[in-house]
């Protein structure tokens, strides 16, 4: 068994709560390093809860530590959600929805158990975006320093404003008004995704399961960088496994994918969760999704790229062709997000700024900090 297959297969097994047979202490060391790099070590720790004392002490120590890390993140997102409810609901009478890792954790679904995330993702109405940003700035949420080009990129072309950082706690907040960049021409009518959203006991709002899963698939296959691709595919595996036991869920998921034009992303998510995680997808649904897959020659290329970039990227895994696959995924990610003329302009602007930084230093493109942290104007 090659190193790639061996450690990926072992990691998938650990994530399902099973310990591979004949696993050495050195294998444990490697697997823990790979799992931590892929941001799934706390998920492994929770999956192996019942194994307890049968694990070597070295592994137990790391797994216990990983669980403390995940608990800290869960407490943090609960605290921030309570704060946002206090800050925003006093004046803002429309819904605020949580997305991705924050939504999984707040809702308590299986994908939220041991989920690691670096920021909190929030979806709000585009019409109220400016007021919300101004309101958040009163409570010390400020844009992180970036240059004027990045600021323009976010505000004119992207589906979110520049990331905000709390000046005291350091928490990062991404405020979205859509799920894919507006400039792509593929941004959906957002009410199609928020229809059927749920209110949790803590008062936070999250998307309905079918919308949550479709967004997870869209986010994964619209990315340019796949360092966390394995974790994100693991999210989808857990979500499909938890919610896919009801036919009504599959019907709603396929209707939403058809209506919003994200059938390809759903078909790819089903294809690669089945391939890498052996996710229990009903054969009829898997067959139905194939109408959205590309032509055979194009699918061969997709398989070559995604079966590599969706593996753990740690160097111990030795994924052959990973550098080229990452580059192809990077090009595809930009290609589907931007029209050609914008992509060329964006590439030229990025190249020029990188050259300028190389010649004049990293601070050359930084805007005035006072301007950067000023509340948005009317």
Coordinates of C-alpha atoms in Angstrom, one line a residue:
X1 CA 0.0 0.0 0.0
X2 CA 1.5 3.4 -1.0
X3 CA 2.1 6.0 1.7
X4 CA -0.6 8.2 0.2
X5 CA -3.3 5.5 0.3
X6 CA -2.1 4.2 3.6
X7 CA -2.3 7.4 5.7
X8 CA -5.4 8.8 3.9
X9 CA -7.2 5.5 4.4
X10 CA -6.1 5.3 8.1
X11 CA -7.3 8.9 8.7
X12 CA -10.7 8.2 7.1
X13 CA -11.0 5.1 9.3
X14 CA -10.1 7.1 12.5
X15 CA -12.6 9.7 11.5
X16 CA -15.3 7.0 11.5
X17 CA -14.3 5.9 15.0
X18 CA -12.3 2.8 14.0
X19 CA -8.6 2.2 14.8
X20 CA -6.8 0.5 11.9
X21 CA -5.2 -2.9 12.8
X22 CA -1.4 -3.2 13.3
X23 CA -0.9 0.5 13.6
X24 CA 2.5 1.3 15.1
X25 CA 3.5 4.1 17.4
X26 CA 5.3 5.8 14.5
X27 CA 2.1 5.6 12.5
X28 CA 0.2 7.3 15.3
X29 CA 2.8 10.1 15.3
X30 CA 2.5 10.6 11.6
X31 CA -1.3 10.4 11.6
X32 CA -1.6 12.9 14.4
X33 CA 0.7 15.3 12.5
X34 CA -1.3 14.8 9.3
X35 CA -4.6 15.2 11.1
X36 CA -3.5 18.4 12.8
X37 CA -2.3 19.9 9.5
X38 CA -5.6 19.0 7.9
X39 CA -7.5 20.6 10.7
X40 CA -9.3 17.3 11.6
X41 CA -7.5 16.2 14.8
X42 CA -10.3 17.3 17.2
X43 CA -12.8 15.5 15.0
X44 CA -10.6 12.4 15.2
X45 CA -10.5 12.9 19.0
X46 CA -14.3 12.9 19.3
X47 CA -14.7 10.0 16.9
X48 CA -12.4 7.9 19.1
X49 CA -14.1 8.8 22.3
X50 CA -15.2 5.2 23.0
X51 CA -11.7 3.8 22.3
X52 CA -10.3 5.6 25.4
X53 CA -7.7 3.5 27.3
X54 CA -7.0 1.2 24.3
X55 CA -5.0 4.0 22.6
X56 CA -1.3 4.5 23.3
X57 CA -0.6 7.3 25.8
X58 CA 1.1 9.4 23.2
X59 CA -2.0 9.5 21.0
X60 CA -4.4 10.0 24.0
X61 CA -2.4 13.1 25.1
X62 CA -2.7 14.7 21.7
X63 CA -6.3 13.8 21.3
X64 CA -7.3 15.2 24.7
X65 CA -5.4 18.4 23.9
X66 CA -7.2 18.7 20.5
X67 CA -10.6 18.3 22.2
X68 CA -9.8 21.2 24.5
X69 CA -8.9 23.3 21.5
X70 CA -12.3 22.5 19.8
X71 CA -14.2 23.2 23.0
X72 CA -12.5 26.6 23.2
X73 CA -13.5 27.4 19.6
X74 CA -17.1 26.3 20.4
X75 CA -17.3 28.5 23.4
X76 CA -15.9 31.4 21.4
X77 CA -18.5 31.1 18.7
X78 CA -21.3 30.8 21.3
X79 CA -20.0 33.9 23.0
X80 CA -19.7 35.9 19.8
X81 CA -23.2 34.8 18.6
X82 CA -24.6 36.1 21.8
X83 CA -22.7 39.4 21.4
X84 CA -24.0 39.8 17.8
X85 CA -27.5 39.2 18.9
X86 CA -27.1 41.9 21.5
X87 CA -25.3 44.3 19.2
X88 CA -27.3 43.8 16.0
X89 CA -30.9 42.9 16.9
X90 CA -31.6 46.1 18.7
X91 CA -31.6 48.0 15.5
X92 CA -31.5 45.4 12.7
X93 CA -34.8 43.7 12.2
X94 CA -33.8 41.3 9.5
X95 CA -32.2 37.9 10.0
X96 CA -28.5 37.2 10.5
X97 CA -27.5 33.7 9.4
X98 CA -24.4 31.8 10.4
X99 CA -22.5 29.8 7.7
X100 CA -20.0 26.9 7.5
X101 CA -18.0 26.0 10.7
X102 CA -19.9 28.5 12.9
X103 CA -23.2 27.2 11.7
X104 CA -22.2 23.5 12.2
X105 CA -21.0 24.2 15.7
X106 CA -23.9 26.4 16.8
X107 CA -26.5 23.9 15.5
X108 CA -24.8 21.0 17.2
X109 CA -24.9 18.8 14.1
X110 CA -22.3 16.1 13.6
X111 CA -20.1 18.2 11.4
X112 CA -19.9 20.7 14.2
X113 CA -18.4 18.2 16.7
X114 CA -14.6 19.0 16.9
X115 CA -14.9 21.4 13.9
X116 CA -11.9 23.7 13.7
X117 CA -12.3 27.1 12.0
X118 CA -10.3 30.3 11.9
X119 CA -13.2 32.8 11.5
X120 CA -16.9 33.2 11.9
X121 CA -19.0 33.5 8.7
X122 CA -22.2 35.5 8.8
X123 CA -24.8 36.2 6.0
X124 CA -26.8 39.4 6.0
X125 CA -29.0 41.4 3.6
X126 CA -26.9 43.4 1.1
X127 CA -29.2 46.3 1.5
X128 CA -28.2 46.6 5.2
X129 CA -24.6 45.9 4.8
X130 CA -23.3 49.4 5.2
X131 CA -25.3 50.0 8.4
X132 CA -24.2 46.7 9.9
X133 CA -20.6 47.4 9.2
X134 CA -20.9 50.8 10.8
X135 CA -22.7 49.3 13.8
X136 CA -20.0 46.6 14.2
X137 CA -17.3 49.3 14.1
X138 CA -18.9 50.9 17.2
X139 CA -18.2 47.7 19.0
X140 CA -14.5 47.5 17.9
X141 CA -14.9 45.3 14.8
X142 CA -12.6 46.8 12.2
X143 CA -11.4 45.9 8.7
X144 CA -8.0 44.3 8.8
X145 CA -5.3 46.4 7.2
X146 CA -5.3 45.8 3.5
X147 CA -4.6 48.0 0.5
X148 CA -7.0 50.1 -1.6
X149 CA -7.1 47.5 -4.4
X150 CA -8.2 44.7 -2.0
X151 CA -10.8 47.0 -0.5
X152 CA -12.2 47.7 -3.9
X153 CA -12.1 44.0 -4.9
X154 CA -14.2 43.0 -1.9
X155 CA -16.7 45.8 -2.1
X156 CA -17.3 45.8 -5.9
X157 CA -16.7 42.2 -7.0
X158 CA -16.9 39.9 -4.0
X159 CA -19.7 38.4 -2.0
X160 CA -18.5 39.8 1.3
X161 CA -16.9 42.8 2.7
X162 CA -13.2 42.8 3.8
X163 CA -12.7 40.6 6.9
X164 CA -13.4 42.3 10.3
X165 CA -11.3 41.7 13.4
X166 CA -12.3 42.5 16.9
X167 CA -9.6 44.8 18.3
X168 CA -9.7 43.2 21.8
X169 CA -10.5 39.5 21.3
X170 CA -8.8 39.1 17.9
X171 CA -11.8 37.1 16.5
X172 CA -12.1 37.3 12.7
X173 CA -15.6 37.9 11.2
X174 CA -16.5 37.5 7.5
X175 CA -19.7 39.3 6.7
X176 CA -21.3 37.9 3.5
X177 CA -24.2 39.2 1.4
X178 CA -24.1 36.3 -1.0
X179 CA -22.5 32.9 -1.4
X180 CA -20.4 33.4 -4.5
X181 CA -18.8 36.5 -5.9
X182 CA -21.2 38.9 -7.6
X183 CA -18.8 39.4 -10.5
X184 CA -19.0 35.7 -11.4
X185 CA -22.5 36.3 -12.7
X186 CA -23.5 33.1 -10.9
X187 CA -24.6 34.6 -7.5
X188 CA -27.9 33.1 -6.6
X189 CA -31.1 34.8 -5.4
X190 CA -30.2 34.6 -1.7
X191 CA -33.7 34.0 -0.6
X192 CA -33.6 30.6 -2.3
X193 CA -31.0 29.6 0.3
X194 CA -32.5 31.3 3.3
X195 CA -35.9 29.9 2.8
X196 CA -36.6 27.4 5.5
X197 CA -33.8 28.6 7.7
X198 CA -33.9 27.5 11.4
X199 CA -33.7 29.4 14.6
X200 CA -31.6 27.7 17.2
X201 CA -32.2 27.6 20.9
X202 CA -29.5 30.2 21.4
X203 CA -31.4 32.6 19.0
X204 CA -28.9 32.2 16.1
X205 CA -30.2 31.4 12.6
X206 CA -28.7 28.8 10.3
X207 CA -29.7 27.6 6.9
X208 CA -32.0 24.5 6.4
X209 CA -30.0 21.3 5.9
X210 CA -30.4 21.2 2.1
X211 CA -29.2 24.8 1.8
X212 CA -26.4 24.3 4.3
X213 CA -25.1 21.3 2.4
X214 CA -25.4 22.9 -1.0
X215 CA -23.5 25.9 0.2
X216 CA -20.8 23.7 1.7
X217 CA -20.5 22.0 -1.8
X218 CA -20.4 25.4 -3.6
X219 CA -17.8 26.8 -1.2
X220 CA -15.6 23.7 -1.7
X221 CA -15.7 23.7 -5.5
X222 CA -15.4 27.5 -5.9
X223 CA -12.2 27.6 -3.9
X224 CA -8.8 28.4 -5.4
X225 CA -6.8 26.9 -2.5
X226 CA -7.4 23.4 -1.1
X227 CA -5.2 23.1 2.0
X228 CA -8.4 22.5 4.0
X229 CA -10.1 20.5 1.2
X230 CA -9.9 17.2 3.1
X231 CA -11.6 18.8 6.2
X232 CA -14.3 20.4 4.0
X233 CA -15.0 17.1 2.2
X234 CA -15.2 15.5 5.7
X235 CA -17.9 18.2 6.5
X236 CA -19.9 17.1 3.5
X237 CA -19.5 13.4 4.4
X238 CA -20.9 14.1 7.9
X239 CA -23.7 16.3 6.7
X240 CA -24.8 13.8 4.0
X241 CA -24.6 11.0 6.5
X242 CA -26.7 12.8 9.1
X243 CA -29.4 14.4 7.0
X244 CA -29.5 12.0 4.0
X245 CA -31.7 9.4 5.7
X246 CA -34.9 11.1 4.6
X247 CA -36.2 11.2 1.0
X248 CA -37.7 14.7 1.6
X249 CA -34.1 16.0 2.2
X250 CA -32.9 14.6 -1.1
X251 CA -35.9 16.0 -3.0
X252 CA -35.4 19.5 -1.4
X253 CA -31.6 19.3 -2.1
X254 CA -32.0 18.5 -5.8
X255 CA -34.7 21.1 -6.3
X256 CA -32.5 23.8 -4.7
X257 CA -29.5 22.7 -6.8
X258 CA -31.5 22.8 -10.0
X259 CA -33.1 26.2 -9.2
X260 CA -29.9 28.0 -8.2
X261 CA -27.7 26.4 -10.9
X262 CA -25.3 24.6 -8.6
X263 CA -26.0 21.1 -9.9
X264 CA -22.3 20.5 -10.9
X265 CA -21.1 21.3 -7.4
X266 CA -23.6 18.9 -5.8
X267 CA -22.7 16.2 -8.2
X268 CA -19.0 16.6 -7.5
X269 CA -19.7 16.6 -3.7
X270 CA -21.6 13.4 -4.0
X271 CA -18.9 11.9 -6.3
X272 CA -15.9 12.6 -4.1
X273 CA -17.5 12.0 -0.7
X274 CA -18.4 8.6 -2.0
X275 CA -15.0 8.0 -3.4
X276 CA -12.9 9.2 -0.5
X277 CA -15.2 8.6 2.5
X278 CA -17.5 5.9 1.2
X279 CA -20.4 8.1 2.3
X280 CA -23.8 6.2 2.3
X281 CA -25.4 8.0 -0.6
X282 CA -28.6 6.3 -1.9
X283 CA -27.7 4.8 -5.3
X284 CA -30.7 6.5 -6.9
X285 CA -29.6 10.0 -5.8
X286 CA -26.1 9.3 -7.0
X287 CA -27.4 8.2 -10.3
X288 CA -29.7 11.2 -10.6
X289 CA -26.8 13.7 -9.9
X290 CA -24.8 12.4 -12.9
X291 CA -26.8 14.5 -15.4
X292 CA -24.8 17.5 -14.0
X293 CA -21.4 15.9 -14.4
X294 CA -19.2 17.2 -17.3
X295 CA -18.4 15.2 -20.4
X296 CA -16.2 12.1 -20.0
X297 CA -12.8 13.8 -21.1
X298 CA -13.5 16.7 -18.8
X299 CA -14.5 14.4 -15.9
X300 CA -11.2 12.5 -16.3
X301 CA -9.4 15.8 -15.7
X302 CA -11.7 16.7 -12.7
X303 CA -11.0 13.3 -11.1
X304 CA -7.2 13.7 -11.6
X305 CA -7.3 17.1 -9.9
X306 CA -9.8 16.6 -7.1
X307 CA -8.7 13.2 -6.1
X308 CA -5.4 14.8 -5.3
X309 CA -6.3 18.3 -3.9
X310 CA -9.0 16.7 -1.6
X311 CA -6.4 14.5 0.1
X312 CA -4.5 15.7 3.2
X313 CA -1.7 17.9 1.9
X314 CA 0.9 17.0 4.5
X315 CA 4.3 16.1 3.0
X316 CA 4.1 12.7 4.8
X317 CA 1.3 11.7 2.5
X318 CA 3.4 12.1 -0.6
X319 CA 0.5 12.8 -3.0
X320 CA 1.9 12.5 -6.5
X321 CA 1.2 15.4 -8.8
X322 CA -0.2 17.6 -6.0
X323 CA 1.6 20.7 -7.0
X324 CA 0.2 20.6 -10.5
X325 CA -3.2 19.6 -9.3
X326 CA -3.2 22.6 -6.9
X327 CA -2.2 24.9 -9.7
X328 CA -5.0 23.6 -11.9
X329 CA -7.5 24.0 -9.1
X330 CA -6.3 27.5 -8.5
X331 CA -6.7 28.5 -12.2
X332 CA -10.2 26.9 -12.2
X333 CA -11.2 28.7 -9.0
X334 CA -10.3 32.1 -10.5
X335 CA -11.8 31.2 -13.9
X336 CA -15.3 30.4 -12.6
X337 CA -15.3 33.4 -10.3
X338 CA -14.3 36.2 -12.8
X339 CA -15.1 37.1 -16.4
X340 CA -11.9 37.0 -18.5
X341 CA -11.3 40.7 -18.7
X342 CA -11.7 41.1 -14.9
X343 CA -9.4 38.0 -14.4
X344 CA -6.7 39.5 -16.6
X345 CA -6.9 42.9 -14.8
X346 CA -6.9 41.2 -11.4
X347 CA -3.9 39.1 -12.3
X348 CA -2.0 42.1 -13.6
X349 CA -2.8 44.1 -10.5
X350 CA -1.7 41.3 -8.2
X351 CA 1.5 40.9 -10.2
X352 CA 2.3 44.6 -10.1
X353 CA 1.7 44.8 -6.4
X354 CA 3.9 41.8 -5.7
X355 CA 6.7 43.3 -7.7
X356 CA 6.3 46.6 -5.9
X357 CA 6.4 44.8 -2.5
X358 CA 9.5 42.9 -3.6
X359 CA 11.2 46.2 -4.6
X360 CA 10.0 48.6 -2.0
X361 CA 9.0 46.4 1.0
X362 CA 5.8 45.0 2.4
X363 CA 4.5 48.3 3.7
X364 CA 4.3 50.0 0.4
X365 CA 0.7 49.1 -0.4
X366 CA -0.7 49.6 3.1
X367 CA -3.3 52.3 3.3
X368 CA -3.6 54.9 6.0
X369 CA -4.7 52.9 9.2
X370 CA -7.1 55.7 10.3
X371 CA -8.8 55.6 6.9
X372 CA -8.9 51.8 6.9
X373 CA -10.6 51.6 10.3
X374 CA -13.0 54.4 9.8
X375 CA -16.7 53.4 9.8
X376 CA -18.1 53.2 6.3
X377 CA -19.6 56.4 5.0
X378 CA -23.2 56.9 3.8

